CSV table of C-alpha atoms in Angstrom, one decimal:
chain,number,residue,atom,x,y,z
G,1,MET,CA,65.1,194.1,101.7
G,2,TYR,CA,64.7,190.5,102.5
G,3,SER,CA,63.1,187.3,101.8
G,4,GLN,CA,63.8,184.2,103.8
G,5,GLY,CA,63.2,180.6,103.0
G,6,LEU,CA,59.5,180.2,103.3
G,7,ILE,CA,58.3,179.1,106.7
G,8,GLY,CA,55.1,177.2,107.4
G,9,ALA,CA,53.2,177.3,104.1
G,10,ASP,CA,50.6,174.7,103.3
G,11,GLY,CA,51.2,173.6,99.8
G,12,ARG,CA,48.5,170.9,99.6
G,13,SER,CA,46.1,170.9,96.8
G,14,GLU,CA,42.9,169.0,96.1
G,15,GLU,CA,42.7,169.5,92.3
G,16,THR,CA,42.5,166.6,89.9
G,17,PRO,CA,45.8,165.1,88.6
G,18,GLU,CA,44.9,166.3,85.1
G,19,PHE,CA,44.5,169.9,86.3
G,20,LEU,CA,47.8,169.7,88.3
G,21,ALA,CA,49.6,168.2,85.3
G,22,ALA,CA,48.4,170.9,82.9
G,23,PHE,CA,49.4,173.5,85.4
G,24,GLN,CA,52.8,172.0,85.8
G,25,ALA,CA,53.2,171.9,82.0
G,26,ARG,CA,52.6,175.6,81.9
G,27,ILE,CA,55.2,176.2,84.6
G,28,ASP,CA,57.7,173.8,82.9
G,29,ALA,CA,57.2,175.8,79.6
G,30,GLU,CA,58.3,178.9,81.6
G,31,GLU,CA,54.9,180.5,81.1
G,32,LYS,CA,54.1,183.2,83.7
G,33,ILE,CA,51.0,182.7,85.9
G,34,GLU,CA,48.8,185.8,86.2
G,35,PRO,CA,46.3,186.5,89.0
G,36,LYS,CA,43.1,185.4,87.3
G,37,ASP,CA,44.6,182.3,85.8
G,38,ALA,CA,43.4,178.9,87.2
G,39,MET,CA,46.0,177.7,89.7
G,40,PRO,CA,46.2,175.0,92.3
G,41,GLU,CA,45.1,176.2,95.8
G,42,GLY,CA,48.4,175.1,97.2
G,43,TYR,CA,50.2,177.4,94.7
G,44,ARG,CA,48.0,180.3,95.6
G,45,ARG,CA,48.4,179.7,99.4
G,46,THR,CA,52.1,179.2,99.1
G,47,LEU,CA,52.5,182.5,97.3
G,48,ILE,CA,50.2,184.4,99.6
G,49,ARG,CA,52.2,183.2,102.5
G,50,GLN,CA,55.6,183.9,100.9
G,51,ILE,CA,54.8,187.3,99.4
G,52,GLY,CA,53.1,188.3,102.7
G,53,GLN,CA,56.1,187.2,104.7
G,54,HIS,CA,58.3,189.1,102.3
G,55,ALA,CA,56.1,192.3,102.5
G,56,HIS,CA,56.0,192.1,106.3
G,57,SER,CA,59.8,191.7,106.4
G,58,GLU,CA,60.2,194.9,104.4
G,59,ILE,CA,57.9,196.8,106.8
G,60,VAL,CA,59.3,195.4,110.0
G,61,GLY,CA,62.8,195.9,108.5
G,62,MET,CA,62.2,199.7,108.6
G,63,LEU,CA,62.4,199.6,112.4
G,64,PRO,CA,66.0,198.6,113.2
G,65,GLU,CA,67.3,201.2,110.7
G,66,GLY,CA,64.8,203.8,111.7
G,67,ASN,CA,66.3,203.5,115.1
G,68,TRP,CA,69.4,205.4,113.8
G,69,ILE,CA,67.9,208.0,111.5
G,70,THR,CA,68.1,210.8,114.1
G,71,ARG,CA,71.6,209.7,115.2
G,72,ALA,CA,73.3,209.3,111.8
G,73,PRO,CA,76.8,210.8,112.0
G,74,SER,CA,76.3,213.3,109.1
G,75,LEU,CA,73.7,214.9,107.0
G,76,LYS,CA,74.8,212.8,104.0
G,77,ARG,CA,74.4,209.6,106.0
G,78,LYS,CA,71.1,210.7,107.3
G,79,ALA,CA,69.6,211.6,103.9
G,80,ALA,CA,70.8,208.2,102.5
G,81,LEU,CA,69.4,206.3,105.5
G,82,LEU,CA,66.1,208.1,105.2
G,83,ALA,CA,65.9,207.3,101.5
G,84,LYS,CA,66.8,203.6,102.2
G,85,VAL,CA,64.1,203.2,104.9
G,86,GLN,CA,61.6,204.9,102.6
G,87,ASP,CA,62.5,202.4,99.9
G,88,GLU,CA,61.9,199.5,102.3
G,89,GLY,CA,58.4,200.9,102.9
G,90,GLY,CA,57.9,201.1,99.2
G,91,HIS,CA,59.1,197.5,98.7
G,92,GLY,CA,56.6,196.4,101.3
G,93,LEU,CA,53.8,198.2,99.4
G,94,TYR,CA,54.8,196.7,96.0
G,95,LEU,CA,54.7,193.3,97.6
G,96,TYR,CA,51.4,193.7,99.5
G,97,SER,CA,49.8,194.8,96.2
G,98,ALA,CA,51.3,191.7,94.5
G,99,ALA,CA,49.8,189.5,97.2
G,100,GLU,CA,46.4,191.2,97.0
G,101,THR,CA,46.1,190.0,93.4
G,102,LEU,CA,45.8,186.5,94.8
G,103,GLY,CA,42.6,187.3,96.7
G,104,VAL,CA,43.9,188.2,100.2
G,105,THR,CA,43.2,191.7,101.5
G,106,ARG,CA,45.7,194.1,102.9
G,107,ASP,CA,43.8,194.3,106.2
G,108,GLU,CA,43.9,190.5,106.5
G,109,MET,CA,47.7,190.4,106.0
G,110,THR,CA,48.2,193.2,108.5
G,111,GLU,CA,46.1,191.4,111.1
G,112,GLU,CA,48.1,188.2,110.6
G,113,LEU,CA,51.3,190.1,111.2
G,114,LEU,CA,50.0,191.8,114.3
G,115,ASP,CA,48.6,188.7,115.9
G,116,GLY,CA,51.7,186.6,115.2
G,117,ARG,CA,50.2,184.2,112.6
G,118,ALA,CA,52.3,185.6,109.8
G,119,LYS,CA,56.1,185.5,110.0
G,120,TYR,CA,58.8,187.9,108.9
G,121,SER,CA,62.5,187.6,108.4
G,122,SER,CA,64.2,186.5,111.7
G,123,ILE,CA,67.0,189.0,111.0
G,124,PHE,CA,64.9,192.0,112.1
G,125,ASN,CA,64.6,190.6,115.6
G,126,TYR,CA,68.1,191.6,116.4
G,127,PRO,CA,68.9,195.0,117.9
G,128,THR,CA,70.9,197.8,116.2
G,129,LEU,CA,73.3,198.7,118.9
G,130,SER,CA,75.8,201.0,117.1
G,131,TRP,CA,76.1,203.0,113.9
G,132,ALA,CA,78.2,200.1,112.5
G,133,ASP,CA,75.1,198.0,112.6
G,134,ILE,CA,73.6,200.2,109.9
G,135,GLY,CA,76.6,199.5,107.8
G,136,CYS,CA,76.3,195.8,108.4
G,137,ILE,CA,72.6,195.7,107.6
G,138,GLY,CA,73.2,197.4,104.2
G,139,TRP,CA,76.2,195.3,103.4
G,140,LEU,CA,75.1,191.9,104.7
G,141,VAL,CA,71.3,191.9,105.2
G,142,ASP,CA,70.6,193.7,101.9
G,143,GLY,CA,73.4,191.7,100.3
G,144,ALA,CA,71.7,188.4,101.4
G,145,ALA,CA,68.4,189.8,100.3
G,146,ILE,CA,69.7,190.6,96.8
G,147,MET,CA,71.0,187.0,96.5
G,148,ASN,CA,67.6,185.8,97.3
G,149,GLN,CA,65.6,188.2,95.3
G,150,ILE,CA,67.5,188.1,92.0
G,151,PRO,CA,66.2,184.6,91.2
G,152,LEU,CA,62.7,185.7,92.4
G,153,CYS,CA,62.7,188.1,89.4
G,154,ARG,CA,62.1,184.9,87.4
G,155,CYS,CA,59.4,183.6,89.7
G,156,SER,CA,56.5,181.9,87.9
G,157,PHE,CA,53.9,184.3,89.3
G,158,GLY,CA,53.9,187.4,87.2
G,159,PRO,CA,53.1,190.1,89.8
G,160,TYR,CA,55.7,188.8,92.2
G,161,ALA,CA,58.3,188.6,89.6
G,162,ARG,CA,57.5,192.2,88.4
G,163,ALA,CA,57.6,193.6,92.0
G,164,MET,CA,61.0,191.9,92.4
G,165,ILE,CA,62.5,193.5,89.4
G,166,ARG,CA,61.6,196.9,90.8
G,167,VAL,CA,62.9,195.9,94.3
G,168,CYS,CA,66.2,194.6,92.9
G,169,LYS,CA,66.9,197.8,90.9
G,170,GLU,CA,66.5,199.8,94.1
G,171,GLU,CA,68.3,197.4,96.4
G,172,SER,CA,71.8,197.9,94.9
G,173,PHE,CA,72.1,201.3,96.4
G,174,HIS,CA,71.3,199.9,99.8
G,175,GLN,CA,74.1,197.4,99.8
G,176,ARG,CA,76.6,199.9,98.5
G,177,GLN,CA,75.7,202.6,101.1
G,178,GLY,CA,76.1,199.9,103.8
G,179,TYR,CA,79.5,198.8,102.5
G,180,GLU,CA,80.6,202.4,102.2
G,181,ILE,CA,79.8,202.9,105.9
G,182,MET,CA,81.8,199.9,106.8
G,183,LEU,CA,84.7,201.1,104.6
G,184,THR,CA,84.7,204.5,106.3
G,185,LEU,CA,84.7,202.9,109.8
G,186,THR,CA,87.5,200.4,109.0
G,187,ARG,CA,89.6,203.3,107.6
G,188,GLY,CA,89.0,205.3,110.8
G,189,THR,CA,90.2,205.2,114.4
G,190,GLU,CA,90.9,202.1,116.4
G,191,ALA,CA,87.6,202.5,118.2
G,192,GLN,CA,85.7,202.8,114.8
G,193,LYS,CA,87.5,199.6,113.6
G,194,GLU,CA,86.4,197.8,116.7
G,195,MET,CA,82.9,199.0,116.3
G,196,ALA,CA,82.9,197.6,112.7
G,197,GLN,CA,84.3,194.2,113.8
G,198,ASP,CA,81.8,194.0,116.7
G,199,ALA,CA,78.9,194.6,114.3
G,200,LEU,CA,80.2,192.0,111.9
G,201,ASP,CA,80.5,189.5,114.8
G,202,ARG,CA,76.9,190.0,115.7
G,203,TRP,CA,75.4,190.1,112.2
G,204,TRP,CA,77.3,187.4,110.4
G,205,TRP,CA,75.4,184.3,111.6
G,206,PRO,CA,71.9,185.9,111.6
G,207,SER,CA,72.6,187.0,108.0
G,208,LEU,CA,73.4,183.4,107.0
G,209,MET,CA,70.2,182.3,108.7
G,210,MET,CA,68.2,184.6,106.4
G,211,PHE,CA,68.4,182.0,103.7
G,212,GLY,CA,66.2,179.7,105.8
G,213,PRO,CA,66.7,176.2,107.1
G,214,SER,CA,69.2,173.9,105.6
G,215,ASP,CA,68.0,171.9,102.5
G,216,ALA,CA,67.8,168.7,104.5
G,217,ASP,CA,65.3,170.3,106.9
G,218,SER,CA,63.4,172.6,104.5
G,219,GLN,CA,59.9,171.0,104.1
G,220,HIS,CA,58.6,173.4,101.4
G,221,SER,CA,61.5,173.6,99.1
G,222,ASP,CA,60.7,170.8,96.7
G,223,GLN,CA,57.2,171.9,95.8
G,224,SER,CA,58.3,175.6,95.5
G,225,MET,CA,61.1,174.5,93.2
G,226,ALA,CA,58.8,172.5,91.1
G,227,TRP,CA,56.4,175.4,90.8
G,228,LYS,CA,59.4,177.7,90.0
G,229,ILE,CA,58.5,180.0,92.8
G,230,LYS,CA,62.0,179.3,94.0
G,231,ARG,CA,64.9,178.8,91.6
G,232,PHE,CA,67.7,177.8,94.0
G,233,THR,CA,67.7,176.0,97.3
G,234,ASN,CA,68.4,177.7,100.6
G,235,ASP,CA,71.8,176.2,100.9
G,236,GLU,CA,72.8,177.1,97.3
G,237,LEU,CA,71.9,180.7,97.9
G,238,ARG,CA,73.7,180.7,101.2
G,239,GLN,CA,76.8,179.4,99.6
G,240,LYS,CA,76.7,182.1,96.9
G,241,PHE,CA,76.4,184.7,99.6
G,242,ILE,CA,79.3,183.4,101.6
G,243,ASP,CA,81.5,183.2,98.5
G,244,ALA,CA,80.7,186.7,97.5
G,245,THR,CA,80.9,188.3,101.0
G,246,VAL,CA,84.1,186.8,102.5
G,247,PRO,CA,86.4,188.6,100.1
G,248,GLN,CA,84.5,191.8,100.8
G,249,ALA,CA,85.2,191.3,104.5
G,250,GLU,CA,88.9,190.7,103.8
G,251,TYR,CA,89.0,194.0,101.8
G,252,LEU,CA,87.7,195.8,104.9
G,253,GLY,CA,90.3,194.1,107.0
G,254,LEU,CA,87.6,192.5,109.2
G,255,LYS,CA,87.5,188.9,110.4
G,256,VAL,CA,84.5,186.7,109.7
G,257,PRO,CA,83.5,185.2,113.1
G,258,ASP,CA,83.7,181.6,111.9
G,259,PRO,CA,86.8,179.7,112.9
G,260,GLU,CA,85.9,176.9,110.5
G,261,LEU,CA,85.6,179.1,107.5
G,262,ALA,CA,88.1,177.9,104.9
G,263,TRP,CA,88.5,178.0,101.1
G,264,ASN,CA,87.7,174.7,99.4
G,265,ALA,CA,89.4,174.6,96.0
G,266,GLU,CA,87.6,171.4,95.1
G,267,LYS,CA,84.1,172.9,95.3
G,268,ASN,CA,85.4,176.3,94.4
G,269,GLY,CA,83.7,177.9,97.4
G,270,TYR,CA,84.1,178.3,101.1
G,271,ASP,CA,83.4,175.7,103.8
G,272,HIS,CA,81.7,177.1,106.9
G,273,GLY,CA,81.1,176.1,110.4
G,274,PRO,CA,77.7,174.8,111.7
G,275,ILE,CA,74.8,177.2,111.9
G,276,ASP,CA,73.0,177.4,115.2
G,277,TRP,CA,69.5,176.3,114.0
G,278,ASP,CA,68.2,176.3,117.5
G,279,GLU,CA,68.8,180.0,117.7
G,280,PHE,CA,67.1,180.4,114.3
G,281,TRP,CA,63.9,178.6,115.3
G,282,ARG,CA,63.9,180.3,118.7
G,283,VAL,CA,64.0,183.7,116.9
G,284,VAL,CA,61.4,182.7,114.3
G,285,LYS,CA,59.1,181.5,117.0
G,286,GLY,CA,59.2,184.8,118.9
G,287,GLY,CA,62.1,184.3,121.2
G,288,GLY,CA,64.6,186.8,119.6
G,289,PRO,CA,65.9,189.8,121.5
G,290,MET,CA,63.5,192.2,119.7
G,291,ASN,CA,60.4,190.2,118.6
G,292,ARG,CA,58.1,191.7,121.2
G,293,GLU,CA,59.3,195.2,120.5
G,294,ARG,CA,59.0,194.9,116.7
G,295,ILE,CA,55.4,193.7,116.9
G,296,ALA,CA,54.5,196.2,119.6
G,297,ALA,CA,55.9,199.0,117.3
G,298,ARG,CA,53.8,197.8,114.4
G,299,ARG,CA,50.7,197.4,116.5
G,300,LYS,CA,51.1,200.9,117.9
G,301,ALA,CA,51.5,202.4,114.4
G,302,TRP,CA,48.4,200.5,113.2
G,303,GLU,CA,46.3,201.4,116.2
G,304,GLU,CA,47.4,205.0,116.4
G,305,GLY,CA,46.9,205.5,112.7
G,306,ALA,CA,43.3,204.1,112.8
G,307,TRP,CA,41.8,207.6,113.2
G,308,VAL,CA,43.7,208.9,110.2
G,309,ARG,CA,42.4,206.0,108.0
G,310,GLU,CA,38.9,206.5,109.3
G,311,ALA,CA,39.0,210.3,108.9
G,312,ALA,CA,40.3,210.0,105.3
G,313,LEU,CA,37.5,207.6,104.4
G,314,ALA,CA,34.8,209.8,106.1
G,315,HIS,CA,36.2,212.8,104.2
G,316,ALA,CA,36.1,210.9,100.9
G,317,GLU,CA,32.5,209.8,101.5
G,318,LYS,CA,31.4,213.3,102.5
G,319,ARG,CA,33.0,214.8,99.3
G,320,ALA,CA,31.4,212.1,97.2
G,321,ALA,CA,28.0,212.8,98.7
G,322,ARG,CA,28.4,216.6,98.1
G,323,THR,CA,29.4,216.0,94.5
G,324,ALA,CA,26.3,213.7,94.0
G,325,VAL,CA,24.0,216.5,95.5
G,326,ALA,CA,25.5,219.1,93.3
G,327,ALA,CA,25.0,217.0,90.2
G,328,GLU,CA,21.2,216.6,90.9
I,1,MET,CA,34.7,201.1,108.9
I,2,GLY,CA,35.5,199.4,105.6
I,3,GLU,CA,38.9,198.8,104.0
I,4,THR,CA,40.5,201.7,102.2
I,5,PRO,CA,39.7,201.3,98.5
I,6,LEU,CA,42.2,199.8,96.0
I,7,TRP,CA,43.5,201.8,93.0
I,8,GLU,CA,45.5,200.6,90.0
I,9,VAL,CA,48.4,202.8,89.1
I,10,PHE,CA,49.6,203.7,85.6
I,11,ILE,CA,52.7,205.7,84.8
I,12,ARG,CA,54.0,207.4,81.7
I,13,PRO,CA,57.8,207.4,81.8
I,14,ARG,CA,57.9,210.4,79.4
I,15,ASN,CA,55.8,212.1,76.8
I,16,GLY,CA,55.4,210.1,73.6
I,17,LEU,CA,55.0,206.8,75.5
I,18,ALA,CA,51.8,205.2,76.8
I,19,HIS,CA,50.8,205.0,80.4
I,20,LYS,CA,51.8,201.6,81.7
I,21,HIS,CA,50.4,199.6,84.6
I,22,VAL,CA,52.9,199.5,87.5
I,23,GLY,CA,50.9,198.1,90.4
I,24,SER,CA,48.3,199.0,92.9
I,25,LEU,CA,47.8,200.7,96.2
I,26,HIS,CA,45.2,201.8,98.8
I,27,GLY,CA,43.9,205.3,99.1
I,28,ALA,CA,40.7,206.8,100.6
I,29,ASP,CA,40.1,209.0,97.6
I,30,ALA,CA,41.7,209.8,94.2
I,31,GLU,CA,43.8,212.6,95.6
I,32,LEU,CA,45.3,210.5,98.3
I,33,ALA,CA,45.8,207.6,95.9
I,34,LEU,CA,47.7,210.0,93.5
I,35,SER,CA,50.0,211.3,96.2
I,36,ALA,CA,50.7,207.8,97.5
I,37,ALA,CA,51.4,206.7,93.9
I,38,ARG,CA,54.0,209.4,93.5
I,39,ASP,CA,55.7,208.2,96.7
I,40,VAL,CA,55.5,204.5,96.1
I,41,TYR,CA,56.1,204.3,92.3
I,42,THR,CA,58.2,207.3,91.3
I,43,ARG,CA,61.0,207.7,93.8
I,44,ARG,CA,63.6,207.6,91.0
I,45,GLY,CA,62.2,209.7,88.2
I,46,GLU,CA,60.2,206.8,86.7
I,47,GLY,CA,57.5,209.0,85.4
I,48,GLY,CA,56.1,212.4,84.3
I,49,SER,CA,52.5,211.5,84.5
I,50,ILE,CA,50.4,209.2,86.8
I,51,TRP,CA,46.9,207.8,86.4
I,52,VAL,CA,45.1,206.2,89.3
I,53,VAL,CA,42.0,204.2,88.5
I,54,PRO,CA,39.7,202.5,91.1
I,55,SER,CA,40.4,198.8,90.8
I,56,ALA,CA,36.7,198.0,91.0
I,57,ALA,CA,36.2,200.1,87.8
I,58,ILE,CA,38.2,197.7,85.7
I,59,THR,CA,36.3,195.1,83.7
I,60,ALA,CA,38.7,192.3,82.6
I,61,SER,CA,38.4,189.4,80.3
I,62,ASP,CA,38.4,185.9,81.8
I,63,PRO,CA,41.7,184.0,81.2
I,64,ALA,CA,39.7,180.7,81.5
I,65,HIS,CA,37.8,181.7,78.4
I,66,ALA,CA,40.8,183.1,76.5
I,67,ASP,CA,40.6,180.5,73.8
I,68,GLU,CA,37.0,181.4,72.8
I,69,MET,CA,37.6,185.1,73.4
I,70,PHE,CA,40.6,185.4,71.1
I,71,ASP,CA,39.8,182.5,68.7
I,72,PRO,CA,38.7,184.8,65.8
I,73,THR,CA,42.3,186.1,65.5
I,74,ALA,CA,44.0,182.8,65.1
I,75,ASP,CA,42.8,181.6,61.7
I,76,LYS,CA,42.7,184.9,59.8
I,77,ILE,CA,46.2,184.8,58.4
I,78,TYR,CA,45.0,187.1,55.5
I,79,ARG,CA,45.2,190.0,58.1
I,80,HIS,CA,49.0,189.8,57.9
I,81,PRO,CA,51.0,191.3,55.1
I,82,THR,CA,53.0,188.1,54.5
I,83,PHE,CA,49.8,186.4,53.3
I,84,TYR,CA,50.1,188.2,50.0
I,85,ASP,CA,52.5,187.2,47.3
I,86,ILE,CA,54.2,190.1,45.6
I,87,PRO,CA,57.0,189.4,43.1
I,88,ASP,CA,60.4,190.5,44.2
I,89,ASP,CA,60.7,192.7,41.1
I,90,VAL,CA,58.0,195.0,42.5
I,91,GLY,CA,60.5,196.0,45.2
I,92,HIS,CA,59.8,196.8,48.8
I,93,MET,CA,56.1,197.2,49.7
């Protein structure tokens, strides 16, 4: 589902200028970097951080939607939502496996998520209060994720780019199912229309924040752009998203909750009002409405699943030992 | 208890094609790895056959020595059909 502008990566490297220049030349020639290739430590650390954050976002992102699986309004919606949440789990796993090629273990990444060292997308720290929120997540949150992820299919690191190609193929259904939910609600009763508008009012600004801090304040952007981990800046992607989404809201007959939103013919895009970056940083740093609950849910799943992991390993060892004895 | 072992996953989209590497996953044993591979990598009919191989069982060449490793292929242009001059009159060969 998501990837956010990278937060808190340490891109420093201590290699020689010659090594860094040779590496940069490979990047500039659009060569893909594969796991065992020599690479600057900063490149490796940045990718571990970014792919890890991305994977965690997929996994934590299952929670707000999972909240509505048992209350979906029809069997069709329930089956679609189940399939979508299962996809998010799958996306998390593709990404964890891409990160592991860089020498970090899955358990290390899980620990970093659970103890708060690793971040995940701030969007998942908002609650899903009504069924319309499920529509908005598919339409806006997955829509924003697609904007972000399509350029990542051309990321310089091979395993990340390949995982993104799979993710993007699957993501399109997510956005369409979300928009269809919104369409059904806005063609429904007054109460359903109000529910749809209320959800848009709550999800609009957090969706814009998904692209990460404004370019002026984005400390990691330049190096990531040079290494072709990123292809567009946060603000460029945010602008694309707004330009694509506003007409979709108009088609639904919904009002985007930004009084300053206006078409700017000169730049051929929309101007928008200021984003509340204080709220963004508060939520990233743990102060969102659902931060505690999300991490508590992940910790519970990890701890309560421990006996299953241990039993499966013990069983595998026992069977391997039996096979060894039988072979003697 | 140690970390659950890592497996590399290969999928054949349909008979007639080779199995292709698609990614990796963790599984306590081959059977669990296979069933996880089905759920993670074939949710949309991507394959009719899956291989899972313990990642530790793979021996890989070192990209840092790729130049020496693959050097013998670079200068043997006589391995390619275009190295040989055949008159046009002979026709397609």
